[in-house]
Amino acid sequence: MLRYLASRLMQGSVVILLVSIGTFSMMHLIPGDPVDLMVGEAQVTQEQLDMIRKKWGFDRPVHEQYFTWVVNMARGDFGQSVVRTGVPVRNMISEAAVVTAKLNLLAFFISIALAIPLGVVAAVRRYSGFDYAIMVSSTLGLALPNFWIGLMLIVLFSLLLGWLPPFGLPSWQGYVMPVAVIVANQTALLARMMRASTIEGIGEDYVRTARAKGLSEGIVVSRHVVRNALLPVVTVIGYRIAFLLSGTIVIENVFALPGLGQLFIESVNRVDYQVVQAIVFVLSVLVVLGNLITDLVYGYIDPRIRIG
Amino acid sequence: MSRERDLEQVLRELSPSTRREFLKRAAAMGITAAAAQAMLIKNPTIVTAGPSAKRGGTIRILSHQEVASLSPDDIGPTMQWNMITQIHNALVEVNDNFVVERVLASNYLASKDGMMYTFTLRKGVKFHDGTEFTADDAKYTYDFHMNPNNATIQGVLFKSVDKVETPDKYTVVVKMKEPNAAFLRQAATVLIVPARYHGRIGEKAYKAAPIGTGAFRLKEWRPAEFTVVEAFDQHFRGRPNADFFRQDIVPDPSVRSIALRTGTSDSSAWPLLSEDNLRFEADPGYTVFRTSSLATNHFPLNNDHPILSDKRVRQAMMHAIDRQRLIDDVFRGTAIIAHSIFPPALQYWYEKGVKQYPYSPDRARTMLEEAGWRMGPGGVRVKDGQRLSFTCAVITGDRARRPEAEITQQDLAGVGMEMRIVERPVATILSQLPKGELDASLFNWTYNAGGGEPDPSATLAVGAARNFSRFKNQRVEELLPAGLREVDPAKRKKIYSEIQKIVAEETPFLNIMYWDWFIIFNKRIKGLPASTQSGSTLIRDAYKWWIE
């Protein structure tokens, strides 16, 4: 087990290194740099632009800039933002990550709590009114764009009813609508998957055997069907954990939440190298760890998948 | 066209009184006409709240992008301007009618030859940390920008300054290397930082923890979320009426609109969608200021491009584009056609007699024929085996201007020109265009220097950092430095009139329109001016407002 872990972590380190080189290269291949945007419409001369570039080290060769960045990262120094000048990137990421993590974790637990029972019940009562209702609402949940659902919720709960703030996180109420939008989308996906895998499980031989042993239908479903049906759902959940911090860009934009997705998009648009590289680094670490955790959870749920 | 006529009417009504006042006061102060051109004086002094003004509460405005810095050197972006100008003041400031006001300076005098400016400072002005503002702070601020090692963005404004002296605690003397008529409107309006504090913590740290003489002092800065400032009791103009002034960052224009409707916010400092702007304008529950933008909406064209280098082709393009249709269809009439590099809102400098390009596809076709471009296969003209085709880069994700590019594409196709549209990040466009690595683009840019200062050197001089069209004209090269050296306003006006005429004739870029700039307030906000010509400076006066 330890050897397996060490091997997976080594592989992950190589992936992270390659991702960092790729990101760095891509960011530096894009013509232009943050200086043009920093300066905006100020009446600058070319000479002055060059001086500002020099101040930020953009005049140095790319490989040198990369080496400096790697060395700093190894020391835990994520550098400083060029756009939000003087602010450590580490602070920017940690502040934004807290917002996104809160949002996603809340939505994540609510979705699982809703989707698994809904999917199982829909499967067990296949072709019933309840099943059709779940299928229709989950289709809508997947098909309707997040920003549209978000705007409609704002129109309803902020403009017409006046119950919730239209943007930001002034209190816990600020979380209600953005979480609801993510839950709508995520529950739809997980409920459909849970329904499909439960239906598949119900027809398996071991379920027939369990029924033949005289077990009640409730115990058959909960002990035998659900446990196996969870496997594909866990895969998706693992995938969602990996992209936890990057998957809510649209929601953050609509509800004006200063999360990691928003920070990432803004930083890409403004070619803020340090921030983009640091976010990609953090996300790649999360992807590697998320995949590892998913594999370990597999083994726990299904004893046939044991890791040596 | 009614919008254009309305604007002209307002300008005609405003102009004579301002001019008279300006000349009278300039003469009274013994100031030469040379210096007076930039001094259309309106007395600022102390603003006291009217009898109906109420104290307290938080005024909340909305903007669209993060406030990345609070240093006066980063004042460019509107959302930063909104907050940095609450915290800081300059010796003189340009108000929302482009009039220079005395602020930290109680008086100023320019020498006849334009080589020396003497500022007498207001006494008893305090910084937010309680220290007194003196000449040392002004000198420190100006010297900081003049030091090339600091590589400040505003450093270029001081290129004509030789040195700054402080003969006493309340006098600042700026000695010039050469006359620069833009000095007062540009360098003297640079916001002052406290010498000891800024010197101790440095510019980087200052960006997050500024201390100024402004009506409000920083309370909380969360760049991507909000910035809050609180009333400064010892402000030299008197304490502002509101306790707090807050700017929330809301990227989506529809959500900003809803926030205004629900009363969650009092104003949107960044425009909404055109249809929402018009809806608020028609609603008596809101006060709406509609001004003409100083930035031109235009298509910069690479003048070195094999096809676009021909003036006749560029002029034909101007005739081929139905600009009024663009204004009406894409922006719902909330713009005026741009004829010159300066908008009519810059009343003193605006030259009406420039060459104009009315919509005439027939005229465009004739001009292209005359230039040797014959209709070829697929409806695209050809000449010497070359197709009349080029690429236009629009800003990635620019939902406002993309339709404008698409309609223009159709208009150009109608006369046999092919314009391919691609998307590029704004940083790429700003970097590649001046190098001639892109054929054309579409965005808005200010061709005057802002604040009522006309100098367009940064955008028209050969090799200038912002010469997006790689424009080269020998006469303009002579006129640009002459315009900066000339301190007589009447003579200066002639120079900029000639520049406008040349640019309109040469049409290095396609002038399309000047957008209307809407600033919307909830009616509960009082103390707003009756009218304004420059929306961007309106927010700076938040210290005058109160909540009913």
mmCIF file of C-alpha atoms in Angstrom, chain B residues 11-274:
data_model
loop_
_atom_site.group_PDB
_atom_site.id
_atom_site.type_symbol
_atom_site.label_atom_id
_atom_site.label_comp_id
_atom_site.label_asym_id
_atom_site.label_seq_id
_atom_site.Cartn_x
_atom_site.Cartn_y
_atom_site.Cartn_z
ATOM 1 C CA LEU B 11 -22.455 73.159 -25.322
ATOM 2 C CA ARG B 12 -23.596 76.428 -26.896
ATOM 3 C CA GLU B 13 -25.431 77.382 -23.736
ATOM 4 C CA LEU B 14 -22.587 76.473 -21.450
ATOM 5 C CA SER B 15 -19.696 77.855 -23.387
ATOM 6 C CA PRO B 16 -19.987 81.686 -23.270
ATOM 7 C CA SER B 17 -20.430 82.027 -19.533
ATOM 8 C CA THR B 18 -17.527 79.726 -18.791
ATOM 9 C CA ARG B 19 -15.281 81.555 -21.209
ATOM 10 C CA ARG B 20 -16.195 84.950 -19.822
ATOM 11 C CA GLU B 21 -15.573 83.821 -16.284
ATOM 12 C CA PHE B 22 -12.296 82.294 -17.275
ATOM 13 C CA LEU B 23 -10.982 85.442 -18.971
ATOM 14 C CA LYS B 24 -12.205 87.756 -16.231
ATOM 15 C CA ARG B 25 -10.556 85.783 -13.472
ATOM 16 C CA ALA B 26 -7.386 85.196 -15.413
ATOM 17 C CA ALA B 27 -7.040 88.923 -15.976
ATOM 18 C CA ALA B 28 -7.882 89.663 -12.359
ATOM 19 C CA MET B 29 -5.133 87.354 -11.198
ATOM 20 C CA GLY B 30 -2.632 88.910 -13.554
ATOM 21 C CA ILE B 31 -2.133 85.649 -15.356
ATOM 22 C CA THR B 32 -1.091 85.584 -18.964
ATOM 23 C CA ALA B 33 -3.262 84.217 -21.672
ATOM 24 C CA ALA B 34 -0.503 81.689 -22.131
ATOM 25 C CA ALA B 35 -1.151 80.086 -18.815
ATOM 26 C CA ALA B 36 -4.801 80.826 -18.692
ATOM 27 C CA GLN B 37 -5.866 78.430 -21.391
ATOM 28 C CA ALA B 38 -5.915 75.596 -18.960
ATOM 29 C CA MET B 39 -7.413 77.582 -16.169
ATOM 30 C CA LEU B 40 -11.073 77.905 -16.973
ATOM 31 C CA ILE B 41 -11.469 78.698 -13.334
ATOM 32 C CA LYS B 42 -14.327 77.673 -11.182
ATOM 33 C CA ASN B 43 -13.786 78.457 -7.549
ATOM 34 C CA PRO B 44 -13.633 75.254 -5.536
ATOM 35 C CA THR B 45 -12.880 76.293 -1.966
ATOM 36 C CA ILE B 46 -14.861 74.855 0.864
ATOM 37 C CA VAL B 47 -18.032 72.986 0.129
ATOM 38 C CA THR B 48 -20.512 73.082 2.912
ATOM 39 C CA ALA B 49 -23.615 70.981 2.962
ATOM 40 C CA GLY B 50 -26.830 72.805 2.194
ATOM 41 C CA PRO B 51 -29.497 73.195 4.890
ATOM 42 C CA SER B 52 -31.368 70.175 3.595
ATOM 43 C CA ALA B 53 -28.286 67.914 3.580
ATOM 44 C CA LYS B 54 -28.550 64.925 5.853
ATOM 45 C CA ARG B 55 -25.653 63.223 7.514
ATOM 46 C CA GLY B 56 -25.004 59.510 7.802
ATOM 47 C CA GLY B 57 -25.518 56.272 5.937
ATOM 48 C CA THR B 58 -23.593 54.400 3.273
ATOM 49 C CA ILE B 59 -23.631 55.414 -0.379
ATOM 50 C CA ARG B 60 -23.176 52.289 -2.498
ATOM 51 C CA ILE B 61 -22.130 52.310 -6.115
ATOM 52 C CA LEU B 62 -21.519 49.468 -8.551
ATOM 53 C CA SER B 63 -18.639 48.825 -10.867
ATOM 54 C CA HIS B 64 -17.627 45.904 -13.022
ATOM 55 C CA GLN B 65 -14.001 44.948 -12.430
ATOM 56 C CA GLU B 66 -11.782 44.574 -9.411
ATOM 57 C CA VAL B 67 -10.073 47.533 -7.768
ATOM 58 C CA ALA B 68 -6.560 46.195 -8.214
ATOM 59 C CA SER B 69 -4.736 49.067 -6.512
ATOM 60 C CA LEU B 70 -5.420 52.203 -4.499
ATOM 61 C CA SER B 71 -2.266 54.067 -5.448
ATOM 62 C CA PRO B 72 -2.681 57.330 -7.369
ATOM 63 C CA ASP B 73 -0.261 55.966 -9.974
ATOM 64 C CA ASP B 74 -2.852 53.317 -10.875
ATOM 65 C CA ILE B 75 -5.698 55.761 -11.307
ATOM 66 C CA GLY B 76 -6.413 54.798 -14.938
ATOM 67 C CA PRO B 77 -9.214 52.232 -14.689
ATOM 68 C CA THR B 78 -12.575 53.808 -13.815
ATOM 69 C CA MET B 79 -13.265 51.559 -10.819
ATOM 70 C CA GLN B 80 -9.893 52.509 -9.347
ATOM 71 C CA TRP B 81 -10.397 56.195 -10.145
ATOM 72 C CA ASN B 82 -13.711 56.069 -8.248
ATOM 73 C CA MET B 83 -12.007 55.059 -4.999
ATOM 74 C CA ILE B 84 -8.520 56.586 -5.307
ATOM 75 C CA THR B 85 -10.027 60.044 -5.818
ATOM 76 C CA GLN B 86 -12.076 59.689 -2.640
ATOM 77 C CA ILE B 87 -8.870 59.144 -0.691
ATOM 78 C CA HIS B 88 -6.536 61.627 -2.397
ATOM 79 C CA ASN B 89 -6.457 65.149 -3.785
ATOM 80 C CA ALA B 90 -4.244 66.988 -6.244
ATOM 81 C CA LEU B 91 -3.015 70.564 -6.186
ATOM 82 C CA VAL B 92 -5.546 71.333 -8.898
ATOM 83 C CA GLU B 93 -8.213 69.094 -10.348
ATOM 84 C CA VAL B 94 -10.253 69.146 -13.547
ATOM 85 C CA ASN B 95 -13.942 69.161 -12.739
ATOM 86 C CA ASP B 96 -16.788 67.508 -14.574
ATOM 87 C CA ASN B 97 -17.104 70.470 -16.951
ATOM 88 C CA PHE B 98 -13.380 70.291 -17.817
ATOM 89 C CA VAL B 99 -12.678 73.361 -15.718
ATOM 90 C CA VAL B 100 -9.470 73.436 -13.650
ATOM 91 C CA GLU B 101 -10.258 73.866 -9.945
ATOM 92 C CA ARG B 102 -7.865 74.806 -7.178
ATOM 93 C CA VAL B 103 -7.937 72.096 -4.532
ATOM 94 C CA LEU B 104 -4.818 71.618 -2.390
ATOM 95 C CA ALA B 105 -3.433 74.752 -4.003
ATOM 96 C CA SER B 106 -5.302 77.879 -2.929
ATOM 97 C CA ASN B 107 -3.737 79.743 -5.813
ATOM 98 C CA TYR B 108 -1.339 79.279 -8.694
ATOM 99 C CA LEU B 109 0.543 81.443 -11.123
ATOM 100 C CA ALA B 110 2.225 80.611 -14.383
ATOM 101 C CA SER B 111 5.092 82.665 -15.777
ATOM 102 C CA LYS B 112 4.540 84.400 -19.119
ATOM 103 C CA ASP B 113 6.963 82.121 -20.900
ATOM 104 C CA GLY B 114 5.360 78.995 -19.450
ATOM 105 C CA MET B 115 8.655 78.017 -17.772
ATOM 106 C CA MET B 116 7.571 78.294 -14.155
ATOM 107 C CA TYR B 117 4.470 77.427 -12.145
ATOM 108 C CA THR B 118 4.092 78.673 -8.577
ATOM 109 C CA PHE B 119 1.501 76.995 -6.364
ATOM 110 C CA THR B 120 0.430 78.508 -3.046
ATOM 111 C CA LEU B 121 -0.857 75.717 -0.869
ATOM 112 C CA ARG B 122 -3.924 75.687 1.314
ATOM 113 C CA LYS B 123 -2.980 75.801 5.014
ATOM 114 C CA GLY B 124 -4.254 73.445 7.665
ATOM 115 C CA VAL B 125 -4.915 70.509 5.328
ATOM 116 C CA LYS B 126 -4.506 67.168 7.109
ATOM 117 C CA PHE B 127 -3.649 63.716 5.839
ATOM 118 C CA HIS B 128 -5.705 60.849 7.224
ATOM 119 C CA ASP B 129 -2.989 60.054 9.774
ATOM 120 C CA GLY B 130 -3.320 63.565 11.208
ATOM 121 C CA THR B 131 -0.074 64.968 9.777
ATOM 122 C CA GLU B 132 -0.196 68.291 7.982
ATOM 123 C CA PHE B 133 0.037 68.534 4.203
ATOM 124 C CA THR B 134 2.923 70.798 3.183
ATOM 125 C CA ALA B 135 5.008 71.669 0.153
ATOM 126 C CA ASP B 136 7.341 68.774 0.981
ATOM 127 C CA ASP B 137 4.563 66.304 0.176
ATOM 128 C CA ALA B 138 3.908 67.865 -3.219
ATOM 129 C CA LYS B 139 7.615 67.945 -4.010
ATOM 130 C CA TYR B 140 8.040 64.340 -2.860
ATOM 131 C CA THR B 141 5.117 63.189 -5.052
ATOM 132 C CA TYR B 142 6.372 64.994 -8.150
ATOM 133 C CA ASP B 143 9.987 63.903 -7.570
ATOM 134 C CA PHE B 144 8.818 60.317 -7.141
ATOM 135 C CA HIS B 145 7.243 60.354 -10.603
ATOM 136 C CA MET B 146 10.222 62.166 -12.117
ATOM 137 C CA ASN B 147 12.660 59.520 -10.913
ATOM 138 C CA PRO B 148 13.035 57.049 -13.814
ATOM 139 C CA ASN B 149 14.052 54.297 -11.407
ATOM 140 C CA ASN B 150 10.522 54.277 -10.034
ATOM 141 C CA ALA B 151 9.112 53.583 -13.538
ATOM 142 C CA THR B 152 5.750 55.063 -12.615
ATOM 143 C CA ILE B 153 2.911 55.121 -15.109
ATOM 144 C CA GLN B 154 2.387 58.857 -14.679
ATOM 145 C CA GLY B 155 6.089 59.634 -14.933
ATOM 146 C CA VAL B 156 5.681 60.732 -18.562
ATOM 147 C CA LEU B 157 3.520 63.673 -17.444
ATOM 148 C CA PHE B 158 6.604 65.223 -15.849
ATOM 149 C CA LYS B 159 8.894 64.889 -18.870
ATOM 150 C CA SER B 160 9.035 68.666 -19.337
ATOM 151 C CA VAL B 161 9.687 69.396 -15.660
ATOM 152 C CA ASP B 162 13.225 70.337 -14.693
ATOM 153 C CA LYS B 163 12.896 70.539 -10.925
ATOM 154 C CA VAL B 164 10.496 71.197 -8.098
ATOM 155 C CA GLU B 165 11.444 73.654 -5.353
ATOM 156 C CA THR B 166 9.839 74.526 -2.030
ATOM 157 C CA PRO B 167 10.871 78.038 -0.984
ATOM 158 C CA ASP B 168 8.639 77.758 2.071
ATOM 159 C CA LYS B 169 6.255 75.346 3.746
ATOM 160 C CA TYR B 170 3.279 76.411 1.652
ATOM 161 C CA THR B 171 4.805 77.206 -1.730
ATOM 162 C CA VAL B 172 5.734 74.848 -4.528
ATOM 163 C CA VAL B 173 7.616 76.107 -7.566
ATOM 164 C CA VAL B 174 7.806 73.900 -10.621
ATOM 165 C CA LYS B 175 10.517 74.870 -13.085
ATOM 166 C CA MET B 176 10.233 73.540 -16.599
ATOM 167 C CA LYS B 177 12.883 72.372 -19.066
ATOM 168 C CA GLU B 178 10.610 73.535 -21.873
ATOM 169 C CA PRO B 179 7.111 74.983 -22.020
ATOM 170 C CA ASN B 180 4.419 72.345 -21.840
ATOM 171 C CA ALA B 181 0.885 73.589 -22.218
ATOM 172 C CA ALA B 182 -0.468 70.294 -20.889
ATOM 173 C CA PHE B 183 1.360 70.596 -17.567
ATOM 174 C CA LEU B 184 -1.443 72.112 -15.530
ATOM 175 C CA ARG B 185 -4.142 69.749 -16.715
ATOM 176 C CA GLN B 186 -1.964 66.692 -16.396
ATOM 177 C CA ALA B 187 0.999 66.845 -14.038
ATOM 178 C CA ALA B 188 -0.549 69.281 -11.569
ATOM 179 C CA THR B 189 -3.587 67.013 -11.294
ATOM 180 C CA VAL B 190 -1.475 64.077 -10.106
ATOM 181 C CA LEU B 191 -2.769 63.087 -6.675
ATOM 182 C CA ILE B 192 -0.525 63.867 -3.701
ATOM 183 C CA VAL B 193 0.804 61.190 -1.336
ATOM 184 C CA PRO B 194 2.246 61.888 2.127
ATOM 185 C CA ALA B 195 6.037 62.093 1.828
ATOM 186 C CA ARG B 196 7.036 60.504 5.107
ATOM 187 C CA TYR B 197 4.501 57.685 5.045
ATOM 188 C CA HIS B 198 4.958 56.776 1.381
ATOM 189 C CA GLY B 199 8.723 57.078 1.702
ATOM 190 C CA ARG B 200 8.692 54.728 4.663
ATOM 191 C CA ILE B 201 6.427 51.953 3.363
ATOM 192 C CA GLY B 202 7.199 52.236 -0.372
ATOM 193 C CA GLU B 203 4.922 52.281 -3.407
ATOM 194 C CA LYS B 204 4.111 48.565 -3.376
ATOM 195 C CA ALA B 205 2.774 48.580 0.158
ATOM 196 C CA TYR B 206 1.101 51.936 -0.413
ATOM 197 C CA LYS B 207 -1.110 50.436 -3.119
ATOM 198 C CA ALA B 208 -2.959 48.499 -0.422
ATOM 199 C CA ALA B 209 -2.752 51.035 2.424
ATOM 200 C CA PRO B 210 -3.054 54.583 1.066
ATOM 201 C CA ILE B 211 -3.279 57.733 3.144
ATOM 202 C CA GLY B 212 -4.363 60.936 1.463
ATOM 203 C CA THR B 213 -6.021 64.258 2.145
ATOM 204 C CA GLY B 214 -9.307 63.098 0.588
ATOM 205 C CA ALA B 215 -12.785 63.420 2.008
ATOM 206 C CA PHE B 216 -12.843 59.710 2.801
ATOM 207 C CA ARG B 217 -10.201 57.393 4.237
ATOM 208 C CA LEU B 218 -9.767 53.722 3.531
ATOM 209 C CA LYS B 219 -11.743 51.388 5.752
ATOM 210 C CA GLU B 220 -11.703 48.037 3.953
ATOM 211 C CA TRP B 221 -10.312 46.910 0.614
ATOM 212 C CA ARG B 222 -11.303 43.554 -0.831
ATOM 213 C CA PRO B 223 -10.144 44.035 -4.421
ATOM 214 C CA ALA B 224 -12.484 41.659 -6.226
ATOM 215 C CA GLU B 225 -15.450 42.210 -3.939
ATOM 216 C CA PHE B 226 -15.768 45.739 -2.567
ATOM 217 C CA THR B 227 -13.917 48.774 -1.300
ATOM 218 C CA VAL B 228 -15.272 50.890 1.545
ATOM 219 C CA VAL B 229 -14.054 54.298 2.642
ATOM 220 C CA GLU B 230 -15.278 56.236 5.671
ATOM 221 C CA ALA B 231 -15.837 59.948 6.198
ATOM 222 C CA PHE B 232 -12.717 61.884 7.221
ATOM 223 C CA ASP B 233 -13.777 64.309 9.951
ATOM 224 C CA GLN B 234 -10.836 66.658 9.420
ATOM 225 C CA HIS B 235 -11.207 67.034 5.660
ATOM 226 C CA PHE B 236 -10.375 70.569 4.578
ATOM 227 C CA ARG B 237 -13.665 70.953 2.719
ATOM 228 C CA GLY B 238 -15.597 69.804 5.745
ATOM 229 C CA ARG B 239 -16.722 66.316 6.671
ATOM 230 C CA PRO B 240 -18.618 64.533 3.878
ATOM 231 C CA ASN B 241 -22.311 63.996 4.472
ATOM 232 C CA ALA B 242 -22.324 60.213 4.127
ATOM 233 C CA ASP B 243 -20.573 58.112 6.773
ATOM 234 C CA PHE B 244 -19.354 55.570 4.255
ATOM 235 C CA PHE B 245 -18.868 55.302 0.512
ATOM 236 C CA ARG B 246 -18.718 51.799 -0.895
ATOM 237 C CA GLN B 247 -18.077 50.380 -4.351
ATOM 238 C CA ASP B 248 -19.230 46.827 -5.042
ATOM 239 C CA ILE B 249 -17.823 44.841 -7.933
ATOM 240 C CA VAL B 250 -20.581 43.219 -9.982
ATOM 241 C CA PRO B 251 -19.389 41.985 -13.394
ATOM 242 C CA ASP B 252 -22.782 41.165 -14.911
ATOM 243 C CA PRO B 253 -24.628 44.263 -16.225
ATOM 244 C CA SER B 254 -28.044 42.634 -15.766
ATOM 245 C CA VAL B 255 -27.325 41.983 -12.095
ATOM 246 C CA ARG B 256 -26.132 45.580 -11.670
ATOM 247 C CA SER B 257 -29.431 46.690 -13.143
ATOM 248 C CA ILE B 258 -31.411 44.510 -10.733
ATOM 249 C CA ALA B 259 -29.327 45.767 -7.790
ATOM 250 C CA LEU B 260 -30.293 49.321 -8.751
ATOM 251 C CA ARG B 261 -33.940 48.340 -9.061
ATOM 252 C CA THR B 262 -33.992 46.639 -5.661
ATOM 253 C CA GLY B 263 -32.252 49.587 -3.976
ATOM 254 C CA THR B 264 -29.333 47.363 -2.969
ATOM 255 C CA SER B 265 -27.148 49.969 -4.654
ATOM 256 C CA ASP B 266 -27.473 53.694 -5.210
ATOM 257 C CA SER B 267 -25.629 54.065 -8.493
ATOM 258 C CA SER B 268 -23.970 52.205 -11.311
ATOM 259 C CA ALA B 269 -20.686 53.855 -12.115
ATOM 260 C CA TRP B 270 -20.106 51.464 -14.980
ATOM 261 C CA PRO B 271 -22.715 51.434 -17.780
ATOM 262 C CA LEU B 272 -25.454 48.845 -17.965
ATOM 263 C CA LEU B 273 -26.862 47.327 -21.139
ATOM 264 C CA SER B 274 -28.163 50.028 -23.517
#
